[in-house]
Amino acid sequence: MKSIKVMTVFGTRPEAIKMAPLIKQLEQTPGIESKVCVTAQHREMLDMVLDLFDIKPDYDLDIMKHGQTITDITTRVLKGLGEVFKNDRPDLVLVHGDTTTTFVGALAAFYEKIPVGHVEAGLRSGNVYSPYPEEMNRILTTQLATLHFAPTVQNFNNLNNNGISTDNIYITGNTVIDALLKVVKDSYKFNNEVIDNIDFEHKKVILMTCHRRENWGKPMEDIFLAVKEIAETYSDVEVVFPVHLNPQIQTLAQSILGNIPTIHLIEPLDYEPFVNILNKSYLILTDSGGVQEEAPSLGKPILVLRTETERPEAVEAGTVKVVGVNKDKIFEEASCLLTNIEAYNKMAKAQNPYGDGKASERIVKAIIEKFGI
Ligand code: UD1
Ligand code: UDP
């Protein structure tokens, strides 16, 4: 039987979460030798996911430095991956989404003339500075890739409008749903001191995350001031905020939200407790891409703390609202969902525009067909 070597390359927490089910699927497929290379653009936040899904990388470039710039990541990943690809020579490299690891992984493979499969292809915001640098990373990865795995029809159309042949685009759903369905359980027990002390029955729990580069500085300050006002206005609200390990975000979060008893600033959570607290929360405030895809499946209203989204499907479905980064607007929109039960119920409907949990299966099937295994 013909056999091919597929190397999966990723570096950050969201890429790891969304690649994990695909790696498991590759590992169990006859005719595919699965290899994993992590750049470790993230370190601790990546390792948490590798541990949970029991993934042992064949290569670990260990490139993370505190306070790294995009240029630092680009140069270190390009050099490291160039050597791995030259020595190991996979038949196909898989990259995911829109991080600097993604784009540079595709570039390093192109330099070695190795075909690239792009998982979560075709998302577009239409503004190269928002999200920055992710929108440009997606555009460049599209140009470098041979196979494009689009989560939705809209993503398929974006790629087609970019001149990609429909023969090379597969609509698969998003692997984030494959991962989510494996770990969300109504009976989940947290074993976390802060979360265990929260009265989910009588309190309205707001789960928030915030990390995007284009929000650094004044927009993030305004977001945090809005959350402070929400917590100080509504006595039945508790806020849980697992703070990204970026030192800039840690410092700002501590300085604005650090001394408010109903705001819990905690370390990033493992994926399992994170999606399970997502499942128990009343409302989600986030600028994360992945969380925008997970929360609609669980019927949780989300206010997106950004001025645009490349994930319009859940906005159209009604669970997600893009509210921007203005302090008064965020307070007003959150207040509406905290006090107006009709407005809340209108948004709190389980909608899942991102797939049925079988995206990894479809991606592997497409690879098998394309390589004639
Ligand atoms: C990166 C991606 C972004 C993605 C996000 C997911 C780029 C340019 N950005 O942004 O697209 O949405 O990951 O979270 O690719 N840090 C740690 N430990 C960790 C992770 C981060 O200490 O495990 C700290 C380090 O000081 C690091 C900093 O956070 O330098 C920023 O990490 P970086 O990957 O550069 O940017 P993110 O904002 O995480
Ligand atoms: N997540 C997690 N622990 C946390 C916060 C988020 O496991 O404390 C997960 C979340 O479920 C989602 C992913 O991390 O799958 C989102 O990652 P992030 O917000 O860092 O990046 P983005 O999706 O914005 O690129």
Coordinates of C-alpha atoms and ligand atoms in Angstrom, one line a residue:
M1 CA 0.0 0.0 0.0
K2 CA 1.2 3.5 -0.8
S3 CA 2.1 5.5 2.3
I4 CA 2.8 9.2 2.9
K5 CA 4.3 11.2 5.7
V6 CA 2.2 14.0 7.0
M7 CA 3.7 16.5 9.4
T8 CA 1.4 18.7 11.5
V9 CA 3.0 22.0 12.5
F10 CA 1.7 24.4 15.2
G11 CA 2.8 26.6 18.0
T12 CA 0.1 28.3 20.0
R13 CA -2.8 27.2 22.3
P14 CA -5.6 27.5 19.8
E15 CA -3.7 25.8 17.0
A16 CA -3.0 22.9 19.4
I17 CA -6.6 22.5 20.5
K18 CA -7.8 22.5 16.9
M19 CA -5.1 20.3 15.5
A20 CA -5.3 17.7 18.3
P21 CA -8.4 15.8 17.0
L22 CA -6.8 15.8 13.5
I23 CA -3.6 14.4 14.8
K24 CA -5.5 11.5 16.5
Q25 CA -7.3 10.9 13.2
L26 CA -4.1 10.9 11.2
E27 CA -2.5 8.5 13.7
Q28 CA -5.2 5.9 13.2
T29 CA -5.3 6.1 9.4
P30 CA -3.5 3.3 7.5
G31 CA -1.2 4.6 4.8
I32 CA -0.4 7.8 6.8
E33 CA 2.7 8.2 8.9
S34 CA 1.9 11.1 11.3
K35 CA 4.6 13.4 12.6
V36 CA 4.2 16.4 14.8
C37 CA 6.4 19.5 15.0
V38 CA 5.7 22.2 17.5
T39 CA 7.4 25.6 17.2
A40 CA 6.4 26.4 20.8
Q41 CA 5.6 30.0 19.9
H42 CA 3.6 29.5 23.2
R43 CA 5.2 27.4 25.9
E44 CA 3.1 26.8 29.0
M45 CA -0.2 27.4 27.2
L46 CA 0.8 24.9 24.4
D47 CA 2.0 22.3 26.9
M48 CA -1.3 22.3 28.7
V49 CA -3.0 21.2 25.5
L50 CA -0.3 18.6 24.5
D51 CA -0.7 17.0 28.0
L52 CA -4.5 16.9 27.8
F53 CA -4.6 15.2 24.4
D54 CA -1.5 13.2 25.1
I55 CA 0.4 14.4 22.1
K56 CA 4.2 13.8 22.1
P57 CA 5.9 16.0 19.4
D58 CA 8.6 14.5 17.2
Y59 CA 10.2 18.0 17.0
D60 CA 10.0 20.9 19.5
L61 CA 11.7 24.1 18.3
D62 CA 11.1 25.8 21.8
I63 CA 11.3 29.3 20.3
M64 CA 9.2 31.3 22.8
K65 CA 10.8 34.3 24.5
H66 CA 9.0 36.6 26.9
G67 CA 7.9 39.8 25.1
Q68 CA 8.7 38.4 21.7
T69 CA 8.0 40.5 18.6
I70 CA 6.4 39.2 15.4
T71 CA 9.8 39.4 13.8
D72 CA 11.4 37.3 16.5
I73 CA 8.8 34.6 16.0
T74 CA 9.1 34.8 12.2
T75 CA 12.9 34.4 12.0
R76 CA 13.2 31.8 14.7
V77 CA 10.4 29.6 13.2
L78 CA 11.6 30.0 9.6
K79 CA 15.1 28.9 10.5
G80 CA 14.0 26.0 12.8
L81 CA 11.4 24.6 10.4
G82 CA 13.7 24.9 7.4
E83 CA 16.0 22.5 9.1
V84 CA 13.3 20.1 10.2
F85 CA 11.7 20.0 6.7
K86 CA 15.1 19.6 5.0
N87 CA 16.1 16.6 7.2
D88 CA 12.7 14.8 7.6
R89 CA 11.1 15.6 4.2
P90 CA 7.4 15.0 4.8
D91 CA 5.1 14.6 1.8
L92 CA 2.6 17.1 3.2
V93 CA 2.8 19.8 5.9
L94 CA -0.4 20.8 7.7
V95 CA -0.7 24.2 9.3
H96 CA -3.7 25.7 11.1
G97 CA -5.4 29.1 11.0
D98 CA -3.7 32.4 11.1
T99 CA -0.8 32.7 13.6
T100 CA 2.8 33.6 12.7
T101 CA 3.7 29.9 13.1
T102 CA 1.0 29.2 10.5
F103 CA 2.3 31.6 7.8
V104 CA 5.9 30.8 8.4
G105 CA 5.3 27.1 8.5
A106 CA 3.7 27.4 5.1
L107 CA 6.6 29.5 3.8
A108 CA 9.3 27.1 5.1
A109 CA 7.5 24.2 3.5
F110 CA 7.2 26.2 0.2
Y111 CA 11.0 26.9 0.3
E112 CA 11.5 23.1 0.5
K113 CA 8.9 22.5 -2.3
I114 CA 6.7 20.5 0.1
P115 CA 2.9 20.9 -0.4
V116 CA 0.9 22.6 2.3
G117 CA -2.6 21.8 3.6
H118 CA -4.2 24.8 5.3
V119 CA -6.7 23.8 8.1
E120 CA -9.3 26.5 8.9
A121 CA -8.7 28.2 5.6
G122 CA -10.7 31.1 4.0
L123 CA -11.5 33.2 7.0
R124 CA -11.4 36.9 6.2
S125 CA -12.1 40.1 8.0
G126 CA -11.3 42.4 5.1
N127 CA -8.9 44.6 7.1
V128 CA -5.2 43.6 7.1
Y129 CA -4.7 45.5 10.4
S130 CA -7.6 43.9 12.2
P131 CA -6.9 41.2 13.4
Y132 CA -3.2 42.1 13.1
P133 CA -1.2 40.3 11.9
E134 CA -3.6 37.4 11.5
E135 CA -5.6 38.7 8.5
M136 CA -2.3 39.0 6.5
N137 CA -1.1 35.6 7.8
R138 CA -4.3 34.0 6.4
I139 CA -4.0 35.7 3.0
L140 CA -0.3 34.7 2.7
T141 CA -1.0 31.2 3.8
T142 CA -3.7 30.8 1.2
Q143 CA -1.2 31.8 -1.5
L144 CA 1.3 29.2 -0.2
A145 CA -1.0 26.3 0.3
T146 CA -2.1 23.5 -2.1
L147 CA -5.0 22.1 -0.2
H148 CA -7.5 24.3 1.6
F149 CA -9.8 23.0 4.4
A150 CA -12.6 25.5 4.8
P151 CA -14.8 25.3 7.8
T152 CA -17.9 26.9 6.2
V153 CA -19.4 27.7 2.8
Q154 CA -18.6 31.4 3.4
N155 CA -14.9 30.4 3.9
F156 CA -15.1 28.4 0.7
N157 CA -16.5 31.4 -1.2
N158 CA -13.8 33.7 0.2
L159 CA -11.1 31.3 -1.1
N160 CA -12.8 31.0 -4.5
N161 CA -13.0 34.8 -4.7
N162 CA -9.3 34.8 -4.1
G163 CA -8.8 32.7 -7.2
I164 CA -8.3 29.3 -5.5
S165 CA -9.5 26.5 -7.7
T166 CA -12.6 24.8 -6.2
D167 CA -10.9 21.4 -6.9
N168 CA -8.5 22.2 -4.0
I169 CA -11.0 23.5 -1.5
Y170 CA -12.8 21.1 0.9
I171 CA -15.7 22.2 3.2
T172 CA -15.0 20.3 6.4
G173 CA -16.5 22.1 9.4
N174 CA -14.2 23.3 12.1
T175 CA -12.1 20.9 14.1
V176 CA -12.8 23.0 17.2
I177 CA -16.1 21.3 17.4
D178 CA -14.4 17.9 17.2
A179 CA -12.4 18.9 20.2
L180 CA -15.3 20.6 22.1
L181 CA -17.6 17.5 21.8
K182 CA -14.9 15.4 23.4
V183 CA -14.5 17.4 26.6
V184 CA -17.8 19.2 27.5
K185 CA -19.8 17.3 30.1
D186 CA -22.7 18.6 32.2
S187 CA -21.3 16.5 35.2
Y188 CA -17.8 18.0 35.0
K189 CA -16.1 18.7 38.4
F190 CA -13.7 21.6 38.3
N191 CA -11.2 21.1 41.1
N192 CA -10.3 24.8 41.0
E193 CA -10.4 26.8 44.3
V194 CA -11.9 29.9 42.7
I195 CA -14.4 28.2 40.4
D196 CA -15.5 25.7 43.1
N197 CA -16.6 28.7 45.3
I198 CA -18.8 30.3 42.6
D199 CA -22.6 29.9 43.0
F200 CA -23.5 29.3 39.4
E201 CA -27.2 28.9 40.3
H202 CA -27.8 32.3 41.9
K203 CA -25.1 34.4 40.2
K204 CA -24.8 35.5 36.6
V205 CA -21.3 34.4 35.7
I206 CA -19.5 36.4 33.0
L207 CA -16.5 34.6 31.5
M208 CA -14.1 36.8 29.7
T209 CA -10.9 36.5 27.7
C210 CA -8.9 39.3 26.0
H211 CA -5.6 39.2 24.3
R212 CA -5.6 40.5 20.7
R213 CA -2.7 42.7 19.6
E214 CA -4.9 45.3 18.0
N215 CA -6.6 45.7 21.4
W216 CA -3.3 46.3 23.3
G217 CA -3.2 49.8 24.9
K218 CA -6.3 52.1 25.0
P219 CA -8.9 49.7 23.6
M220 CA -8.0 47.1 26.2
E221 CA -8.0 49.7 28.9
D222 CA -11.5 50.7 27.9
I223 CA -12.6 47.1 27.8
F224 CA -11.3 46.5 31.3
L225 CA -13.0 49.7 32.6
A226 CA -16.3 48.6 31.1
V227 CA -16.0 45.2 32.9
K228 CA -15.1 47.0 36.2
E229 CA -18.3 49.1 35.8
I230 CA -20.4 46.0 35.1
A231 CA -19.1 44.3 38.2
E232 CA -19.6 47.3 40.4
T233 CA -23.1 48.0 39.1
Y234 CA -24.6 44.5 39.3
S235 CA -24.4 42.7 42.6
D236 CA -25.5 39.4 41.1
V237 CA -22.6 39.2 38.7
E238 CA -19.3 37.4 39.1
V239 CA -16.6 37.7 36.5
V240 CA -14.1 35.0 35.7
F241 CA -11.1 36.1 33.7
P242 CA -8.4 33.6 32.9
V243 CA -5.7 36.1 31.9
H244 CA -3.4 35.4 28.9
L245 CA 0.2 35.0 30.0
N246 CA 1.4 37.9 27.9
P247 CA 3.0 40.2 30.5
Q248 CA 1.4 43.4 29.0
I249 CA -2.1 41.9 29.5
Q250 CA -1.3 40.5 33.0
T251 CA -0.1 44.0 34.2
L252 CA -3.1 45.9 32.7
A253 CA -5.6 43.4 34.0
Q254 CA -4.1 43.5 37.5
S255 CA -4.0 47.3 37.6
I256 CA -7.6 47.9 36.6
L257 CA -9.4 44.7 37.7
G258 CA -7.1 43.4 40.4
N259 CA -8.9 44.5 43.6
I260 CA -12.5 43.9 42.9
P261 CA -13.9 41.0 45.0
T262 CA -16.4 39.8 42.3
I263 CA -13.8 39.8 39.5
H264 CA -11.6 36.7 39.6
L265 CA -8.4 37.1 37.7
I266 CA -7.0 33.6 37.3
E267 CA -4.2 31.8 35.4
P268 CA -5.1 30.4 31.9
L269 CA -7.3 27.4 32.4
D270 CA -6.6 24.0 30.9
Y271 CA -8.9 23.4 27.9
E272 CA -11.2 21.0 29.7
P273 CA -12.1 23.3 32.7
F274 CA -12.2 26.3 30.3
V275 CA -14.9 24.9 28.0
N276 CA -16.8 23.5 30.9
I277 CA -17.0 26.9 32.7
L278 CA -18.0 28.3 29.3
N279 CA -20.9 25.7 29.4
K280 CA -21.9 27.0 32.9
S281 CA -21.6 30.7 32.3
Y282 CA -24.4 33.2 31.7
L283 CA -22.5 35.5 29.3
I284 CA -19.2 35.5 27.4
L285 CA -17.1 38.6 26.7
T286 CA -14.2 37.9 24.4
D287 CA -11.9 39.0 21.6
S288 CA -10.8 35.4 21.0
G289 CA -11.4 33.6 17.7
G290 CA -11.8 30.1 19.0
V291 CA -14.2 31.1 21.8
Q292 CA -16.5 32.7 19.2
E293 CA -16.8 29.3 17.6
E294 CA -17.3 27.3 20.8
A295 CA -19.8 29.4 22.7
P296 CA -22.6 29.3 20.0
S297 CA -22.6 25.5 20.2
L298 CA -23.3 25.7 23.9
G299 CA -26.1 28.4 23.5
K300 CA -24.1 31.1 25.3
P301 CA -24.5 34.7 24.2
I302 CA -21.2 36.3 23.3
L303 CA -20.3 40.0 23.0
V304 CA -17.2 40.2 20.8
L305 CA -14.8 42.9 22.0
R306 CA -13.6 43.8 18.6
T307 CA -14.6 46.1 15.7
E308 CA -15.0 43.3 13.2
T309 CA -15.1 39.5 13.0
E310 CA -13.9 37.0 10.4
R311 CA -16.5 34.6 11.8
P312 CA -19.8 36.2 10.6
E313 CA -21.7 32.8 10.7
A314 CA -22.5 33.0 14.4
V315 CA -23.5 36.7 14.1
E316 CA -26.0 35.7 11.4
A317 CA -27.2 32.9 13.6
G318 CA -27.9 35.4 16.4
T319 CA -25.6 34.1 19.3
V320 CA -22.8 36.6 18.7
K321 CA -22.8 40.3 18.7
V322 CA -19.8 42.4 17.7
V323 CA -19.8 45.3 20.1
G324 CA -16.5 47.0 19.5
V325 CA -14.1 48.4 22.1
N326 CA -15.9 51.5 23.4
K327 CA -16.4 51.4 27.2
D328 CA -19.9 52.8 27.3
K329 CA -21.1 50.6 24.4
I330 CA -19.8 47.4 26.1
F331 CA -21.4 48.4 29.4
E332 CA -24.7 49.2 27.6
E333 CA -24.8 45.9 25.6
A334 CA -23.8 43.7 28.7
S335 CA -26.4 45.6 30.8
C336 CA -29.1 44.8 28.3
L337 CA -28.3 41.0 28.5
L338 CA -28.1 41.1 32.3
T339 CA -31.4 42.8 32.8
N340 CA -33.6 42.1 29.8
I341 CA -34.5 38.4 29.8
E342 CA -36.2 38.6 26.4
A343 CA -33.1 40.0 24.8
Y344 CA -31.0 37.4 26.6
N345 CA -33.2 34.5 25.5
K346 CA -33.1 35.7 21.9
M347 CA -29.4 35.2 21.8
A348 CA -29.1 32.2 24.1
K349 CA -30.0 29.6 21.5
A350 CA -27.7 26.7 20.7
Q351 CA -26.5 27.3 17.2
N352 CA -23.7 25.5 15.5
P353 CA -22.6 26.9 12.2
Y354 CA -19.1 25.4 12.6
G355 CA -19.7 21.7 12.1
D356 CA -20.8 18.3 13.4
G357 CA -17.6 17.1 15.1
K358 CA -16.4 15.2 12.0
A359 CA -14.1 17.8 10.4
S360 CA -10.9 15.8 11.1
E361 CA -12.4 12.8 9.4
R362 CA -13.3 14.9 6.3
I363 CA -9.8 16.4 6.2
V364 CA -8.1 13.0 6.4
K365 CA -10.4 11.6 3.7
A366 CA -9.6 14.5 1.4
I367 CA -5.8 13.9 1.9
I368 CA -6.2 10.2 1.2
E369 CA -8.1 11.0 -2.0
K370 CA -5.7 13.6 -3.2
F371 CA -2.6 11.4 -2.6
G372 CA -4.3 8.3 -4.0
I373 CA -3.6 6.2 -1.0
Ligands
UD1_1 C1 -0.5 34.5 19.5 C2 -0.9 34.7 18.0 C3 -2.4 35.0 17.9 C4 -3.3 34.0 18.6 C5 -2.8 33.9 20.1 C6 -3.5 32.8 20.8 C7 0.8 35.7 16.5 C8 1.5 36.9 16.1 N1 -0.1 35.8 17.5 O1 -0.7 35.8 20.1 O2 -2.7 35.0 16.5 O3 -4.6 34.5 18.6 O4 -1.4 33.5 20.1 O5 -3.4 32.9 22.2 O6 1.0 34.6 16.0 N2 3.4 33.8 26.9 C9 3.9 33.0 27.9 N3 3.5 31.7 27.9 C10 2.8 31.1 26.9 C11 2.3 31.9 25.9 C12 2.6 33.3 25.9 O7 4.6 33.5 28.7 O8 2.5 29.9 27.0 C13 3.8 35.2 26.8 C14 5.2 35.4 26.4 O9 5.8 36.5 27.1 C15 5.1 35.8 24.9 C16 3.8 36.6 24.9 O10 2.9 35.9 25.9 O11 6.2 36.5 24.4 C17 3.0 36.7 23.6 O12 2.9 35.5 22.9 P1 2.8 35.5 21.3 O13 2.6 34.2 20.8 O14 3.8 36.4 20.7 O15 1.5 36.4 21.1 P2 0.0 36.1 21.5 O16 -0.6 37.4 21.9 O17 -0.1 35.0 22.4
UDP2 N1 -8.9 28.5 26.2 C1 -8.3 27.7 27.1 N2 -8.1 28.2 28.4 C2 -8.2 29.5 28.6 C3 -8.8 30.4 27.6 C4 -9.1 29.8 26.4 O1 -8.2 26.5 26.9 O2 -8.0 29.9 29.8 C5 -9.2 27.9 24.8 C6 -10.5 28.2 24.2 O3 -11.5 27.2 24.6 C7 -10.3 28.2 22.7 C8 -8.9 28.7 22.6 O4 -8.3 28.5 23.9 O5 -10.4 26.9 22.2 C9 -8.8 30.1 22.2 O6 -7.5 30.5 22.3 P1 -7.0 32.1 22.3 O7 -8.2 32.9 22.8 O8 -5.7 32.1 23.0 O9 -6.7 32.3 20.7 P2 -7.6 32.7 19.5 O10 -8.7 31.7 19.3 O11 -8.1 34.1 19.7 O12 -6.6 32.7 18.3

